[in-house]
XYZ file of C-alpha atoms in Angstrom:
540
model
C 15.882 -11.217 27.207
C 13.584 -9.921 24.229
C 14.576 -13.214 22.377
C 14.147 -15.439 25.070
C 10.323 -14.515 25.387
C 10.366 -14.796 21.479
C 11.461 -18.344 21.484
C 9.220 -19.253 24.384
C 6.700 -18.183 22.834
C 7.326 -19.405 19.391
C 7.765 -22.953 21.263
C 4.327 -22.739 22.806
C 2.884 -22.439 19.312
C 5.003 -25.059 18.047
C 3.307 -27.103 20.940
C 0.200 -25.732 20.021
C 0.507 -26.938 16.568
C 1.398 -30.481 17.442
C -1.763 -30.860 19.910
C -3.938 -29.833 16.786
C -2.051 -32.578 14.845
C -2.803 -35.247 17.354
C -6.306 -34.688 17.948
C -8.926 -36.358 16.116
C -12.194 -35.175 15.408
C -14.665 -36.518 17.979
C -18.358 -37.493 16.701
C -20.913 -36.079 19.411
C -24.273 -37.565 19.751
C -26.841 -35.162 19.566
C -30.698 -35.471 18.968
C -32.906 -37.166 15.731
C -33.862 -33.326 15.386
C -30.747 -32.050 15.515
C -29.169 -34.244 13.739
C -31.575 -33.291 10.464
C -30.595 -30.001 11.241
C -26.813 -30.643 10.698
C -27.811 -32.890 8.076
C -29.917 -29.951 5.808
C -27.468 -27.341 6.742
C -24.010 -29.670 5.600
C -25.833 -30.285 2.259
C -26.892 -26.578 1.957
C -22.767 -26.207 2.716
C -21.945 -28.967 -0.151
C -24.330 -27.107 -2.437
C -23.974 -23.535 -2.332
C -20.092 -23.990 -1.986
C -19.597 -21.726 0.696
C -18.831 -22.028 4.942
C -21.078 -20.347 7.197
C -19.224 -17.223 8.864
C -21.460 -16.795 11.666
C -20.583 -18.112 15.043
C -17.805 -17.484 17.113
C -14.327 -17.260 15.925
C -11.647 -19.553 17.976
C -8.869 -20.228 15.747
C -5.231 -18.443 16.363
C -4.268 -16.772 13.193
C -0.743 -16.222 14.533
C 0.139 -20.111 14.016
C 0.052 -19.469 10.638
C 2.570 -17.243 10.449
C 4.971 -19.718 11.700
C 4.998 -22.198 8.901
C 5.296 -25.304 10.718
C 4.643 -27.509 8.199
C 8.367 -27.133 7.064
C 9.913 -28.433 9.887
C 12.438 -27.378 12.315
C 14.229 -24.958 10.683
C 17.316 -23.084 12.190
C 18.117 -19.055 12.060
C 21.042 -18.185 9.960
C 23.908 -15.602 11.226
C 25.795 -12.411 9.929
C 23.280 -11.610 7.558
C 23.320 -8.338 5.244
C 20.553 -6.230 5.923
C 20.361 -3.535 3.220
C 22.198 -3.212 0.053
C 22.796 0.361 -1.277
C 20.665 1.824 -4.035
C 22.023 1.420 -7.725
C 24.552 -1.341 -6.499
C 25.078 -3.864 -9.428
C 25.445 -7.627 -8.071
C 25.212 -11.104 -9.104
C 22.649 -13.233 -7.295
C 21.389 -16.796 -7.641
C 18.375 -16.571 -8.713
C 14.698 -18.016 -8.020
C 11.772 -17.810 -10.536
C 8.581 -18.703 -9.518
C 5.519 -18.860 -11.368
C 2.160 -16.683 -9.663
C 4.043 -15.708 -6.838
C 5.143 -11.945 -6.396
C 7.384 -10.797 -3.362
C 7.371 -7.686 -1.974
C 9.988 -5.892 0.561
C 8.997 -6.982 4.460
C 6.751 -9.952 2.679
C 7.984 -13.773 4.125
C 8.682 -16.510 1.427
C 8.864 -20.401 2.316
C 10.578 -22.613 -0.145
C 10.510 -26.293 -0.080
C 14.004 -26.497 -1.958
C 13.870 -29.727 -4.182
C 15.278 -29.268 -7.649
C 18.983 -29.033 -7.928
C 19.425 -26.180 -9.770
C 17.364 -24.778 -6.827
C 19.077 -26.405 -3.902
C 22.476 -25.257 -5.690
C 21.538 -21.798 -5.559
C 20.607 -21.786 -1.975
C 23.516 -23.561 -1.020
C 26.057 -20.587 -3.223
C 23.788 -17.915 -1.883
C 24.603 -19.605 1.600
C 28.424 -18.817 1.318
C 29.152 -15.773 -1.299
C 31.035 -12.810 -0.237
C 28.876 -9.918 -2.037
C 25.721 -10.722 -0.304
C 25.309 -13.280 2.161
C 22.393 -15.624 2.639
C 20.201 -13.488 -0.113
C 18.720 -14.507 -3.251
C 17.109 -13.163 -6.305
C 13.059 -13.715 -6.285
C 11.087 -13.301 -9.722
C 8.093 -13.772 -11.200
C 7.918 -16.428 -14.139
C 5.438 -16.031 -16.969
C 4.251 -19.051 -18.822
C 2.105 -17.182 -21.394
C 4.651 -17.277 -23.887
C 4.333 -19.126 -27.152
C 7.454 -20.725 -26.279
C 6.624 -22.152 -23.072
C 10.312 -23.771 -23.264
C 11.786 -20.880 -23.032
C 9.733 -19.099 -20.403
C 9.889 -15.156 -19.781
C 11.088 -13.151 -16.550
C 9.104 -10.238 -14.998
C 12.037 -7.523 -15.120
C 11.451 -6.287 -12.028
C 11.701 -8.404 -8.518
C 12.968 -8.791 -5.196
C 15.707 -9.456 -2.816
C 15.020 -12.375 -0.270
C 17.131 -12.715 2.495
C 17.100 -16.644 4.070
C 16.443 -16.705 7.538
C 15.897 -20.121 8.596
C 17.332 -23.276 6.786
C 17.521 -26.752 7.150
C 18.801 -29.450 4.811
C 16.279 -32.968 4.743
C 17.232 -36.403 4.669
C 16.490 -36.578 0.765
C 18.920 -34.029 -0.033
C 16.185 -31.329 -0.452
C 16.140 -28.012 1.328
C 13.445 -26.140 3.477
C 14.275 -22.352 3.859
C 11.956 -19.129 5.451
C 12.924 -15.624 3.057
C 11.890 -12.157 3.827
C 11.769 -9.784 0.963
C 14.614 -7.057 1.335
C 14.981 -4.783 -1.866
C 13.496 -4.322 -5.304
C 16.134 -4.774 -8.300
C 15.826 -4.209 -11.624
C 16.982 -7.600 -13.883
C 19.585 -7.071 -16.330
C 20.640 -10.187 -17.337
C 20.382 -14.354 -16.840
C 22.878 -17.424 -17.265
C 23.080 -20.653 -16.114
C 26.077 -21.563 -14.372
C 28.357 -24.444 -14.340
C 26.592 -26.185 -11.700
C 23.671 -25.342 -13.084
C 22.303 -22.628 -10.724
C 20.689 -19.806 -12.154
C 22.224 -16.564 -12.060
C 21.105 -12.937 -12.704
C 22.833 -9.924 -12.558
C 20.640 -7.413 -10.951
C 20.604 -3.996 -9.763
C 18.783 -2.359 -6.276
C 16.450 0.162 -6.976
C 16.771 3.282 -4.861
C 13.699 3.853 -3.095
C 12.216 7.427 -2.550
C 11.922 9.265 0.542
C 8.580 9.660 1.140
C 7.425 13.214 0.393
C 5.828 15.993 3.021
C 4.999 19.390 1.977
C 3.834 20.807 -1.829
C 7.181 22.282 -2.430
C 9.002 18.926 -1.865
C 6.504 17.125 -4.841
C 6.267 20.341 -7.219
C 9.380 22.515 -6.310
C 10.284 25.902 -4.656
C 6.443 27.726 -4.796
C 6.340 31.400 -3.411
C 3.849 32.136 -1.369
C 1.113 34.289 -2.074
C 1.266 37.275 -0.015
C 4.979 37.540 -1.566
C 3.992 38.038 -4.499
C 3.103 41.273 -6.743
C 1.365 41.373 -10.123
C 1.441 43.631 -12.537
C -2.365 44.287 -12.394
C -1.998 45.524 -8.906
C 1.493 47.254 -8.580
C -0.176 50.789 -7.869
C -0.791 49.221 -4.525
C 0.405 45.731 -3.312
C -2.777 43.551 -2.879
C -0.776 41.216 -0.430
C 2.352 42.421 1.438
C 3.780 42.013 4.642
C 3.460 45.784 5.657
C -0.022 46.206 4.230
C -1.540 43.458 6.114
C -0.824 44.259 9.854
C -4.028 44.883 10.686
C -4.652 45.402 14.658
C -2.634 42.907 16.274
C -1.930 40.298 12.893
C 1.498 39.769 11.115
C 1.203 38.545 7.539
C 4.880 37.151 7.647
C 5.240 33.849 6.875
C 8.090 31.425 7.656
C 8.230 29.645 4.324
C 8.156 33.003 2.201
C 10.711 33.155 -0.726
C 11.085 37.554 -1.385
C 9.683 38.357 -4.504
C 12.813 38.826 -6.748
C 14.663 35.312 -5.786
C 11.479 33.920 -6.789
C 10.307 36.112 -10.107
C 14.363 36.082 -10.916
C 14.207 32.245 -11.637
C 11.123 32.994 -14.088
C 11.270 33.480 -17.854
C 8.726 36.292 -19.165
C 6.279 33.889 -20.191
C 6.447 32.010 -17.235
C 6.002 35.324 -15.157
C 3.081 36.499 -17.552
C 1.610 32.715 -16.602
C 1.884 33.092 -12.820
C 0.561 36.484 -12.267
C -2.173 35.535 -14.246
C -3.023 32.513 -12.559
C -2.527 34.816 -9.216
C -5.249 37.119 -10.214
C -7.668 34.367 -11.609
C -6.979 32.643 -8.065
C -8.666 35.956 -5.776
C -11.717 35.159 -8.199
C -11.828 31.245 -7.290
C -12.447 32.123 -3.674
C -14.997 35.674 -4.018
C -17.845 35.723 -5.322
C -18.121 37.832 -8.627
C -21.573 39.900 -9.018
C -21.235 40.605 -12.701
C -18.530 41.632 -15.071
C -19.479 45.486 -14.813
C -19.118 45.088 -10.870
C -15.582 44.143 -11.292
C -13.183 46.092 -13.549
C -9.592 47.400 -13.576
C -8.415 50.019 -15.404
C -4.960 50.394 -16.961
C -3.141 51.926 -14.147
C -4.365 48.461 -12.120
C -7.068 50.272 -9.955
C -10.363 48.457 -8.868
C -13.856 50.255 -9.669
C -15.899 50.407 -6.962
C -18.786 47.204 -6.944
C -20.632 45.103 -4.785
C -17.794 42.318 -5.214
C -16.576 41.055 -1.842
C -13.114 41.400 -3.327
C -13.580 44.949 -3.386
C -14.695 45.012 0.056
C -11.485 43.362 1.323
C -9.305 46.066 -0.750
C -11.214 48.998 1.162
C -9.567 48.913 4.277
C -6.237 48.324 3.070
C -6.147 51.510 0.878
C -7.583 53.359 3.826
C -4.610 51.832 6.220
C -2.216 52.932 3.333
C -3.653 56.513 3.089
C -1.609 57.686 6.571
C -1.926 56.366 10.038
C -3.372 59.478 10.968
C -6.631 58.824 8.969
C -6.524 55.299 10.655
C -6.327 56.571 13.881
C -9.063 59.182 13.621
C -11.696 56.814 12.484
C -11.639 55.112 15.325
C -11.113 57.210 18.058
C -14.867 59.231 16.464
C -18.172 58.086 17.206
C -17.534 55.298 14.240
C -14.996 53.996 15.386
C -16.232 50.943 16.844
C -18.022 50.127 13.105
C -14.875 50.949 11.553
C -12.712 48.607 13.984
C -15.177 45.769 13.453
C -14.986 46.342 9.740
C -11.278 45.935 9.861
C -11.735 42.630 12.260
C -13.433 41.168 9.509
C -11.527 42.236 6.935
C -8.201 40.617 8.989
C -10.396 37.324 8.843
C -11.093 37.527 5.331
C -7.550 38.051 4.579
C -6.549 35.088 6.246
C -8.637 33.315 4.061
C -7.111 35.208 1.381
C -3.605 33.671 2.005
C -5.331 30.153 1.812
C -5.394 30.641 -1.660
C -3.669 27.924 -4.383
C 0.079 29.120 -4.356
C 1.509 29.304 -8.012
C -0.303 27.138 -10.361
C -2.179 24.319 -8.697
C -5.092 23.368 -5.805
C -4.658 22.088 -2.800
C -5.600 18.692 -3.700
C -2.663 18.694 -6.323
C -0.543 18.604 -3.057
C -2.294 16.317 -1.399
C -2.034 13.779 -4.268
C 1.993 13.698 -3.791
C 1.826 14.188 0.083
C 2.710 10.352 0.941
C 1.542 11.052 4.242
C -1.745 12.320 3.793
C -2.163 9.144 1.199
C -0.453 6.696 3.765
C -3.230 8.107 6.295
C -6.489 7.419 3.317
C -4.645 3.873 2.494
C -4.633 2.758 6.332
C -8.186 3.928 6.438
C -9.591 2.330 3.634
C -7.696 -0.960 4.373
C -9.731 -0.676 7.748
C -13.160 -0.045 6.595
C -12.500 -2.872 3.485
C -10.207 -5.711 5.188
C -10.144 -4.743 8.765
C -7.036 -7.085 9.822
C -4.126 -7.068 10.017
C -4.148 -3.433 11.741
C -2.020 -0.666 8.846
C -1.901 2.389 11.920
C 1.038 1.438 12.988
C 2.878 2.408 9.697
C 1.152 5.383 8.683
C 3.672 7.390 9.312
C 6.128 5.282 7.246
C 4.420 5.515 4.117
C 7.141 3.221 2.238
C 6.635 0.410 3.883
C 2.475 1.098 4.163
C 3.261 1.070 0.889
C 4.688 -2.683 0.171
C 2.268 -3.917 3.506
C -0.755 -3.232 1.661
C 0.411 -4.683 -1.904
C 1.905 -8.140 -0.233
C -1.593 -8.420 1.610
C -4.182 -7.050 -0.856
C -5.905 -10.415 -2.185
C -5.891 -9.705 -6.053
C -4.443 -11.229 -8.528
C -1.030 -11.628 -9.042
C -0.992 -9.723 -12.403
C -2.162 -6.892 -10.293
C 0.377 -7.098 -7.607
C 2.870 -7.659 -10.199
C 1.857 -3.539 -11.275
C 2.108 -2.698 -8.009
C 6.006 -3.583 -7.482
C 6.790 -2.684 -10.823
C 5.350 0.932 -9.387
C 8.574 3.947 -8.659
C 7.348 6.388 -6.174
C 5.713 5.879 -2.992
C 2.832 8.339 -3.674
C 2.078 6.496 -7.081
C 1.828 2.885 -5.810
C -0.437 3.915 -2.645
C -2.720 5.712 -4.732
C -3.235 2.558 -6.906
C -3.704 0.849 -3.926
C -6.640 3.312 -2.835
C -7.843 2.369 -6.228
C -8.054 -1.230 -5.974
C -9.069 -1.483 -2.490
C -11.784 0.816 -3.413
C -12.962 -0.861 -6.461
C -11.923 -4.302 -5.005
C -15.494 -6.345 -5.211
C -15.445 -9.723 -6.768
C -13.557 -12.767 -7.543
C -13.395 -14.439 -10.768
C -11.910 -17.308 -12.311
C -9.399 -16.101 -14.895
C -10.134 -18.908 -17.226
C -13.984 -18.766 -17.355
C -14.899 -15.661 -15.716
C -17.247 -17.408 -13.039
C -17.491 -15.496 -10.171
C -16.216 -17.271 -7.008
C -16.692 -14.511 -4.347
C -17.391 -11.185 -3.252
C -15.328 -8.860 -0.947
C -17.396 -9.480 1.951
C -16.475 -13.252 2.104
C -13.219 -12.216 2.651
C -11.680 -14.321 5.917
C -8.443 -13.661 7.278
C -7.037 -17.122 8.664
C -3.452 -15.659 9.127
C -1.699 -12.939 11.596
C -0.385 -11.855 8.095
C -3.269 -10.943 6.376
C -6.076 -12.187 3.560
C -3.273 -12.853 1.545
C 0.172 -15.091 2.271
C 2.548 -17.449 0.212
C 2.240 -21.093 1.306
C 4.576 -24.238 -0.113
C 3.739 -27.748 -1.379
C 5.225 -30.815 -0.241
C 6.272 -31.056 -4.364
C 7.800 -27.517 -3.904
C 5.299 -25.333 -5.676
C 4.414 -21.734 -3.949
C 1.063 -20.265 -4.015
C -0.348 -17.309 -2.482
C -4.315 -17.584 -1.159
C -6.912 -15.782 -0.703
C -8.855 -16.844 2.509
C -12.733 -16.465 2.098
C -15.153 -18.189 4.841
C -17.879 -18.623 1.498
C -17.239 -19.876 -2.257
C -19.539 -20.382 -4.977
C -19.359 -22.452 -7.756
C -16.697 -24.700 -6.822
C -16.770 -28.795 -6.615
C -14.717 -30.237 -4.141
C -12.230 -33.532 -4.951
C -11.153 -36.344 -2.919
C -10.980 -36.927 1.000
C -9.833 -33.986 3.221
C -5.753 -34.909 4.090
C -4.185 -33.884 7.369
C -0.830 -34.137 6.062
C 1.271 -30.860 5.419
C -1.619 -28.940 5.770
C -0.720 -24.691 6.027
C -3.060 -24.171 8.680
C -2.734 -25.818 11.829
C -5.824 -27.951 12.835
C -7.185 -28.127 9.394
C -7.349 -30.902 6.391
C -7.889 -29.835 2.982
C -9.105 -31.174 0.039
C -8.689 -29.723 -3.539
C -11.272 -27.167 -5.150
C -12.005 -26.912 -8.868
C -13.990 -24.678 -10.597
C -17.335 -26.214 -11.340
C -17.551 -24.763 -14.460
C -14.320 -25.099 -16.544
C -12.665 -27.439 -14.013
C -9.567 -25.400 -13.224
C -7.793 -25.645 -10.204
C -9.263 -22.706 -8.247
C -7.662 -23.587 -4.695
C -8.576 -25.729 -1.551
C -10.892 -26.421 1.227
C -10.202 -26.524 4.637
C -12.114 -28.282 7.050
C -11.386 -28.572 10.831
C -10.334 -31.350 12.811
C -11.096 -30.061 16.054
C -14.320 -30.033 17.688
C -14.507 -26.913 18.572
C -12.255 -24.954 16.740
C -13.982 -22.223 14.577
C -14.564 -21.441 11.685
C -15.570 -25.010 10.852
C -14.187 -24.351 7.185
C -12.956 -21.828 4.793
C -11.459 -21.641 1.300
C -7.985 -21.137 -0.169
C -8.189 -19.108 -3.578
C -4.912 -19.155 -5.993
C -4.426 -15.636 -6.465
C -3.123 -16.928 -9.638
C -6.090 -18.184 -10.519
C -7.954 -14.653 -9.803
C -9.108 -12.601 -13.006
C -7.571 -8.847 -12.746
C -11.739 -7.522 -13.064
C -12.312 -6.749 -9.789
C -15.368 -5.209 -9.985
């Protein structure tokens, strides 16, 4: 039932799609004043190289998604869905210059050379791993540019849809699946490339501080040698009134100090100590000092305040009791009130060796959570909420949507460790502020003329009649680009618009497209299409 409503809806869009085809631009009349209106403002637009973002916003970004300009393409059948980490295979290989694929990211391919079209039809039928292929990135800045160079790490790309064309060439829809790591290349007999490849195993993402640094005892467990006269932090000192000190994740003190060499013992105490100093605030060093046999001198030093009532509860419960049943007993049951609070705050204390924020810095959870929120204030759509709590694939969302270069997303799936490559992406969405051309260093854009034309994001991988992927950038204002020839209607990415090719005015590169509607009243009137591989890495 689930995939009927799927394919009716994917057919209304499909109709959709065609009406946008069919209709032609209509030329309203409209006043002499008006008129000179359009007139300035369209030559302000040819001049300034940018599209006005204000008005209302009509266009459905989910056509997009659908990639109808490849045709009618048909699902394939008994795919594999996951291969298991380490497994060595041989794939047929595709390598594709300024195009990176990440895991859940979709690939079209317009299938026309036969190398090419002979490794989709092997991957098509092979035993090992049906219907997948081998996706790298090519570099051309070798000095051999014969003999071109492979980015060692890539992606599995499963093929979805397929369908052969009259001229023998191939249109196929991928999905990423899998990082690999590339061992090797050949060329087979039928002249298919081949690589022999091997999955990365992913990491689970990672929860709590002893998962990222190891087993960490907690702090009320453990005894120093400055205070062994009398535990500072025990279980049966601390049950003050109606609070337990026991804690569910305590390790006892000799499993934990049994797995420690001296030195490392020596380290840990001492970094206990220095840790009730972090959190109290020290009067002066006369205030504050211990004398061999471990016992504090009496000071104004809040830490010594918070060691009072503990050597009075350890003194007999006798004492205890008869404090507070005399006229001072409701001072001395208030004192020990506070002194339960400011233990608690006590046991908040670093455990072992590092802060709090050391944690939080390997808690994938806590970074999937900053990631989302960032991505919200900064690029607003598509939603991340729905996947912070799977922080792995947060992880691959962001870097197949973030619209940098492809050198930059290249480091990002080259990146082991889920907590590693979302706090790069933090980084670059944070410092994520300009567009440049790589080749003359002209800037193109800023981060707020970011516009996102696709349910996918600001960022997707689009396919040439001639075969040749790129993945753009959408930004509803340019600057510094010319414009070249007519607008053409034909194989156009996004439905209801013609585009016309974009250079950069000053060194002439080929810095994208732009895309102009052909619908009355469909809006934005017209936007830009950046080559991320056109994009310098400065992004700020």
């Amino acid at each position: 039932m689930d995939e009927e409503r799927i394919l009716e809806r994917e057919r209304y869009q499909i109709e959709q799609i065609r009406q946008l085809e069919l209709e032609e631009l209509q030329v309203e009349e409209v006043d002499s004043d008006d008129s000179d209106d359009d007139s300035s403002s369209e030559n302000n637009y040819r001049t300034s190289g940018g599209a006005s973002a204000s008005g209302e916003f009509t266009y459905d970004t989910s056509l997009v998604a659908l990639h109808s300009y490849l045709g009618d393409v048909e699902d394939t059948h008994n795919r594999l869905a996951f291969l298991d980490g380490g497994a060595v295979l041989k794939l047929p290989m595709f390598y594709l210059e300024g195009v990176v694929l990440f895991p859940e990211a979709t690939l079209p391919l317009r299938v026309v050379q036969p190398h090419f079209i002979a490794a989709v039809e092997q991957a098509m039928t092979q035993v090992e791993a049906p219907y997948t292929i081998g996706v790298v990135r090519l570099y051309r800045d070798s000095p051999d540019y014969q003999r071109p160079r492979f980015a060692i790490i890539g992606t599995t790309a499963e093929i979805r849809q397929y369908r052969r064309l009259e001229d023998g060439s191939v249109n196929v829809l991928t999905r990423g699946q899998q990082r690999f790591r590339l061992r090797r290349c050949w060329i087979d007999v039928e002249g298919a490339t081949y690589g022999e490849v091997q999955i990365i195993q992913e990491d689970s993402p990672l929860r709590t501080p002893r998962e990222a640094v190891g087993r960490l005892a907690p702090l009320m467990n453990l005894r120093s040698n400055i205070f062994q006269k009398q535990p500072l932090y025990s279980p049966r000192a601390c049950r003050l009134g109606d609070w337990d000190g026991n804690d569910s994740d305590a390790m006892s003190e000799e499993s934990f100090e049994s797995e420690l060499s001296l030195l490392e013992r020596g380290l840990h105490q001492s970094a206990l100590f220095s840790s009730y100093h972090t959190i109290h605030e020290p009067t002066s060093s006369e205030d504050e000092k211990l004398d061999p046999d471990g016992e504090v001198h009496q000071g104004s030093s809040r830490l010594d305040n918070l060691l009072g009532p503990l050597r009075e509860y350890n003194s007999g419960r006798d004492s205890a009791k008869s404090a507070i049943s005399g006229n001072s007993g409701n001072l001395s049951f208030k004192r020990m009130k506070a002194d339960k609070c400011a233990l608690d705050r006590l046991r908040e204390v670093p455990r072992a060796f590092w802060p709090n924020w050391v944690y939080h810095m390997h808690d994938s959870y806590t970074l999937a959570q900053k990631a989302a929120d960032r991505w919200k204030h900064i690029v607003k759509a598509p939603s991340m909420d729905g996947f912070v709590m799977k922080p792995d694939l947060l992880s691959f969302h962001i870097a197949s949507k973030i619209p940098v270069s492809e050198s930059l997303r290249q480091e990002l799936l080259e990146i082991d460790g889920i907590s590693y490559r979302l706090r790069r992406e933090i980084e670059l969405l944070e410092s994520f502020d300009r567009v440049r051309c790589k080749t003359c260093e002209n800037l193109i854009a800023r981060r707020s003329d970011m516009l996102v034309m696709s349910s996918d994001g600001p960022l997707g991988a689009y396919v040439n009649a001639h075969g040749y992927v790129h993945e753009v950038m959408t930004l509803h204002k340019a600057n510094g680009l010319a414009v070249i020839g007519a607008p053409v209607k034909e194989h156009s990415w996004f439905p209801g618009y013609a585009w016309s090719i974009a250079e950069c005015a000053t060194c002439e590169s080929q810095m994208g497209w732009l895309f102009t509607a052909t619908k009355k009243k469909l809006k934005p009137r017209s936007f830009w299409g950046i080559r991320s591989s056109q994009v310098a890495d400065d992004t700020r």
